[in-house]
Amino acid sequence: MPGFARFHGLDGCRAGWFHVTLNQSASLSYGITTDLATYLAGLNAKDLVLIDIPIGLPDAGPEPRRCDQEARRLLGAKSSSVFPPPCRAALTAPDYPSANQINREQTTKGLQKQTYFILPKIREADTALDRAPTCVLRESHPEVVFQSLNRNEGLGSSKKDPDGQQQRLQILKRYLPGINSNYETILAAYKRKDLARDDVLDAIALAVAGKESGGSLKSLPERPDHDSRGRPMEIVYHLP
């Protein structure tokens, strides 16, 4: 089993990146960073980071990433939460029309607005990886993680709804009995315009998946493809 000492969940938020860290004793710490590369540079080989952002990016071609296809099949009714990533060339586009045109030229498909809105975050993660951090950084997806932590039972309500947030909180409570107190403390520390409730839940879920797996994570697909920079096109999760 990989010898990780700390397990991090990272989720993009309006103020930057919200991060949650669990150590081996399940002690939880958290914060917001505005510079992903600097945050990752402060970690080492004992740190496993699961991030909710596409890492392996296609260059061209109409075929979607296999990891996204498998994640959509797994999520069923919630498959729309898996956004198709941009092609790599679209990362440098100055505006949506340009990004949309580049993506269509390279992949035959336009770029969804939801994907364009997170393009700066995708670009930031791509640049941070160019700096070769020593920690282990892997792409994940909170909805895939929540469903797997819930023993593959579907999630009824949206994470944006109070009922859905409570359902996800109850799932996390199985692994972190004191999570309700942690959750309320985090919410009190930040304004909702900077950090949404579902951002908090998502980051905690990713950290929990890392810790519960000890680093031995499942991958969609089991044998992922790699992009032109050698980065895996995968979505990792933990199945209890």
Coordinates of C-alpha atoms in Angstrom, one line a residue:
M1 CA 0.0 0.0 0.0
P2 CA 1.4 3.5 -0.8
G3 CA 2.9 5.2 2.2
F4 CA 0.9 8.4 2.2
A5 CA 0.7 10.5 5.4
R6 CA -1.8 13.2 4.2
F7 CA -4.8 13.1 2.0
H8 CA -6.1 16.2 0.3
G9 CA -9.3 17.1 -1.5
L10 CA -9.2 20.1 -3.8
D11 CA -12.3 21.8 -5.3
G12 CA -12.4 25.1 -7.2
C13 CA -14.4 27.8 -5.6
R14 CA -15.1 31.5 -6.3
A15 CA -12.3 32.6 -4.1
G16 CA -9.7 30.2 -5.6
W17 CA -9.3 26.6 -4.5
F18 CA -10.8 25.1 -1.3
H19 CA -8.6 22.4 0.2
V20 CA -9.3 19.9 2.9
T21 CA -6.5 17.7 4.4
L22 CA -6.9 14.5 6.5
N23 CA -4.0 12.9 8.2
Q24 CA -3.7 9.3 9.3
S25 CA -5.6 10.0 12.5
A26 CA -8.4 11.7 10.5
S27 CA -7.6 15.1 11.9
L28 CA -9.0 17.6 9.5
S29 CA -7.6 21.0 8.3
Y30 CA -8.7 23.3 5.6
G31 CA -8.2 26.5 3.8
I32 CA -8.5 28.5 0.5
T33 CA -5.5 29.1 -1.8
T34 CA -5.5 31.5 -4.7
D35 CA -2.4 29.8 -6.3
L36 CA -2.6 26.1 -7.0
A37 CA 1.0 25.7 -8.0
T38 CA 2.3 27.3 -4.8
Y39 CA 0.0 25.1 -2.7
L40 CA 1.1 21.9 -4.5
A41 CA 4.8 23.0 -4.2
G42 CA 4.4 23.0 -0.4
L43 CA 3.6 19.3 -0.4
N44 CA 5.8 16.2 -0.9
A45 CA 5.7 12.6 -1.9
K46 CA 3.8 11.7 1.3
D47 CA 0.8 13.8 0.1
L48 CA -2.0 12.4 -2.1
V49 CA -4.2 15.0 -3.7
L50 CA -7.5 14.4 -5.4
I51 CA -8.7 17.3 -7.5
D52 CA -12.0 18.0 -9.1
I53 CA -10.7 19.3 -12.4
P54 CA -9.7 17.6 -15.7
I55 CA -6.0 16.7 -15.9
G56 CA -5.5 14.6 -19.0
L57 CA -6.7 16.6 -21.9
P58 CA -7.4 15.5 -25.5
D59 CA -5.5 17.1 -28.4
A60 CA -7.9 16.3 -31.2
G61 CA -10.5 13.8 -32.4
P62 CA -14.2 13.3 -31.9
E63 CA -14.0 10.6 -29.3
P64 CA -14.7 11.7 -25.7
R65 CA -12.4 10.6 -22.9
R66 CA -13.2 7.1 -21.8
C67 CA -13.2 8.2 -18.1
D68 CA -16.0 10.7 -18.8
Q69 CA -18.0 8.0 -20.6
E70 CA -17.7 5.5 -17.8
A71 CA -18.4 8.2 -15.2
R72 CA -21.6 9.1 -17.0
R73 CA -22.7 5.5 -17.2
L74 CA -22.0 5.0 -13.5
L75 CA -23.9 8.2 -12.5
G76 CA -27.0 7.5 -14.6
A77 CA -29.5 10.2 -14.0
K78 CA -26.7 12.5 -12.7
S79 CA -24.5 12.0 -15.8
S80 CA -24.9 15.7 -16.7
S81 CA -22.5 16.6 -13.8
V82 CA -19.6 15.2 -15.9
F83 CA -18.6 18.1 -18.2
P84 CA -16.6 17.2 -21.3
P85 CA -13.1 18.8 -21.0
P86 CA -11.7 21.2 -23.6
C87 CA -9.0 20.1 -26.1
R88 CA -5.6 21.4 -25.0
A89 CA -5.5 24.1 -27.7
A90 CA -8.6 25.7 -26.3
L91 CA -6.9 26.5 -23.0
T92 CA -5.2 29.6 -24.4
A93 CA -8.3 31.0 -26.1
P94 CA -9.0 34.6 -25.1
D95 CA -12.8 34.3 -25.1
Y96 CA -15.7 31.9 -25.4
P97 CA -16.3 32.2 -29.2
S98 CA -12.6 31.5 -29.8
A99 CA -12.5 28.6 -27.4
N100 CA -15.7 27.2 -28.9
Q101 CA -14.3 27.5 -32.5
I102 CA -10.9 25.9 -31.6
N103 CA -12.6 23.0 -29.8
R104 CA -15.0 22.4 -32.8
E105 CA -12.1 22.5 -35.2
Q106 CA -10.0 20.0 -33.2
T107 CA -12.8 17.6 -31.9
T108 CA -15.8 18.4 -34.2
K109 CA -17.7 19.4 -31.0
G110 CA -18.3 22.8 -29.6
L111 CA -17.3 23.8 -26.0
Q112 CA -20.1 23.7 -23.4
K113 CA -20.5 27.0 -21.5
Q114 CA -20.1 25.1 -18.2
T115 CA -16.7 23.9 -19.4
Y116 CA -15.7 27.4 -20.5
F117 CA -16.5 28.8 -17.1
I118 CA -14.0 26.5 -15.5
L119 CA -11.4 26.9 -18.2
P120 CA -9.2 29.2 -16.1
K121 CA -9.1 26.5 -13.4
I122 CA -8.2 23.8 -16.0
R123 CA -5.5 26.0 -17.3
E124 CA -4.1 26.7 -13.8
A125 CA -4.0 23.0 -13.0
D126 CA -2.3 22.2 -16.3
T127 CA 0.4 24.9 -15.6
A128 CA 0.8 23.6 -12.0
L129 CA 1.5 20.1 -13.4
D130 CA 4.1 21.6 -15.8
R131 CA 6.1 22.5 -12.7
A132 CA 6.2 18.8 -11.7
P133 CA 5.1 18.9 -8.0
T134 CA 6.4 16.1 -5.9
C135 CA 3.0 15.2 -4.4
V136 CA 0.7 12.8 -6.2
L137 CA -2.1 14.6 -7.9
R138 CA -5.0 12.7 -9.5
E139 CA -8.2 13.7 -11.1
S140 CA -11.4 12.7 -9.4
H141 CA -15.1 13.7 -9.5
P142 CA -17.2 14.4 -6.3
E143 CA -20.4 12.8 -7.6
V144 CA -18.6 9.6 -8.5
V145 CA -16.9 9.6 -5.1
F146 CA -20.1 10.2 -3.2
Q147 CA -21.9 7.4 -5.0
S148 CA -19.1 5.0 -4.4
L149 CA -18.8 6.0 -0.7
N150 CA -22.6 5.3 -0.6
R151 CA -21.8 1.8 -1.8
N152 CA -22.9 2.6 -5.3
E153 CA -26.4 3.7 -4.3
G154 CA -27.6 6.6 -6.3
L155 CA -28.0 10.1 -4.8
G156 CA -31.5 11.3 -5.0
S157 CA -31.2 15.1 -4.7
S158 CA -28.9 17.7 -6.2
K159 CA -25.9 18.8 -4.2
K160 CA -27.2 22.4 -4.6
D161 CA -30.4 21.5 -2.7
P162 CA -30.5 21.4 1.1
D163 CA -31.8 17.8 1.0
G164 CA -29.0 16.7 -1.2
Q165 CA -26.4 18.5 1.0
Q166 CA -27.8 16.7 4.1
Q167 CA -27.7 13.4 2.2
R168 CA -24.0 13.9 1.3
L169 CA -23.2 15.0 4.9
Q170 CA -24.7 11.8 6.2
I171 CA -22.6 9.8 3.8
L172 CA -19.5 11.6 5.0
K173 CA -20.5 11.0 8.7
R174 CA -20.0 7.2 8.2
Y175 CA -16.3 7.9 7.7
L176 CA -15.8 11.1 9.8
P177 CA -18.2 10.9 12.8
G178 CA -17.5 14.6 13.8
I179 CA -18.0 16.0 10.3
N180 CA -21.1 18.0 11.2
S181 CA -19.1 20.2 13.6
N182 CA -16.3 20.5 11.0
Y183 CA -18.7 21.5 8.3
E184 CA -20.4 24.2 10.3
T185 CA -17.0 25.6 11.4
I186 CA -15.8 25.8 7.8
L187 CA -19.1 27.5 6.7
A188 CA -18.7 30.1 9.5
A189 CA -15.2 30.9 8.4
Y190 CA -16.0 32.0 4.8
K191 CA -18.7 33.9 3.1
R192 CA -21.0 32.0 0.6
K193 CA -19.9 34.4 -2.2
D194 CA -16.4 33.0 -1.8
L195 CA -17.2 29.4 -0.8
A196 CA -20.4 27.5 -1.5
R197 CA -21.7 24.7 0.7
D198 CA -21.3 22.1 -2.0
D199 CA -17.7 23.1 -2.6
V200 CA -17.0 22.2 1.1
L201 CA -18.8 18.9 0.8
D202 CA -17.0 18.0 -2.5
A203 CA -13.5 18.8 -1.1
I204 CA -14.2 16.7 2.1
A205 CA -15.4 13.8 0.0
L206 CA -12.3 13.8 -2.1
A207 CA -10.1 13.8 1.0
V208 CA -12.1 11.0 2.5
A209 CA -11.8 8.9 -0.6
G210 CA -8.0 9.3 -0.6
K211 CA -7.7 8.5 3.1
E212 CA -10.1 5.5 3.0
S213 CA -8.3 4.0 0.0
G214 CA -4.8 4.6 1.6
G215 CA -3.8 5.6 -2.0
S216 CA -5.0 2.4 -3.6
L217 CA -7.7 4.0 -5.6
K218 CA -10.0 2.6 -8.3
S219 CA -9.8 4.2 -11.7
L220 CA -12.3 4.9 -14.5
P221 CA -11.3 3.3 -16.9
E222 CA -9.3 0.6 -15.2
R223 CA -6.5 1.1 -17.7
P224 CA -6.6 4.8 -18.6
D225 CA -5.4 6.4 -21.8
H226 CA -2.7 9.1 -21.5
D227 CA -2.7 12.5 -23.2
S228 CA 0.2 13.9 -25.3
R229 CA 2.0 15.1 -22.1
G230 CA 1.8 11.6 -20.5
R231 CA -1.0 12.6 -18.1
P232 CA -3.6 9.9 -17.4
M233 CA -7.2 10.6 -18.6
E234 CA -8.8 9.0 -15.6
I235 CA -11.3 9.6 -12.8
V236 CA -10.3 8.0 -9.5
Y237 CA -12.5 7.0 -6.6
H238 CA -12.7 4.7 -3.6
L239 CA -15.1 1.8 -3.4
P240 CA -15.5 0.6 0.3

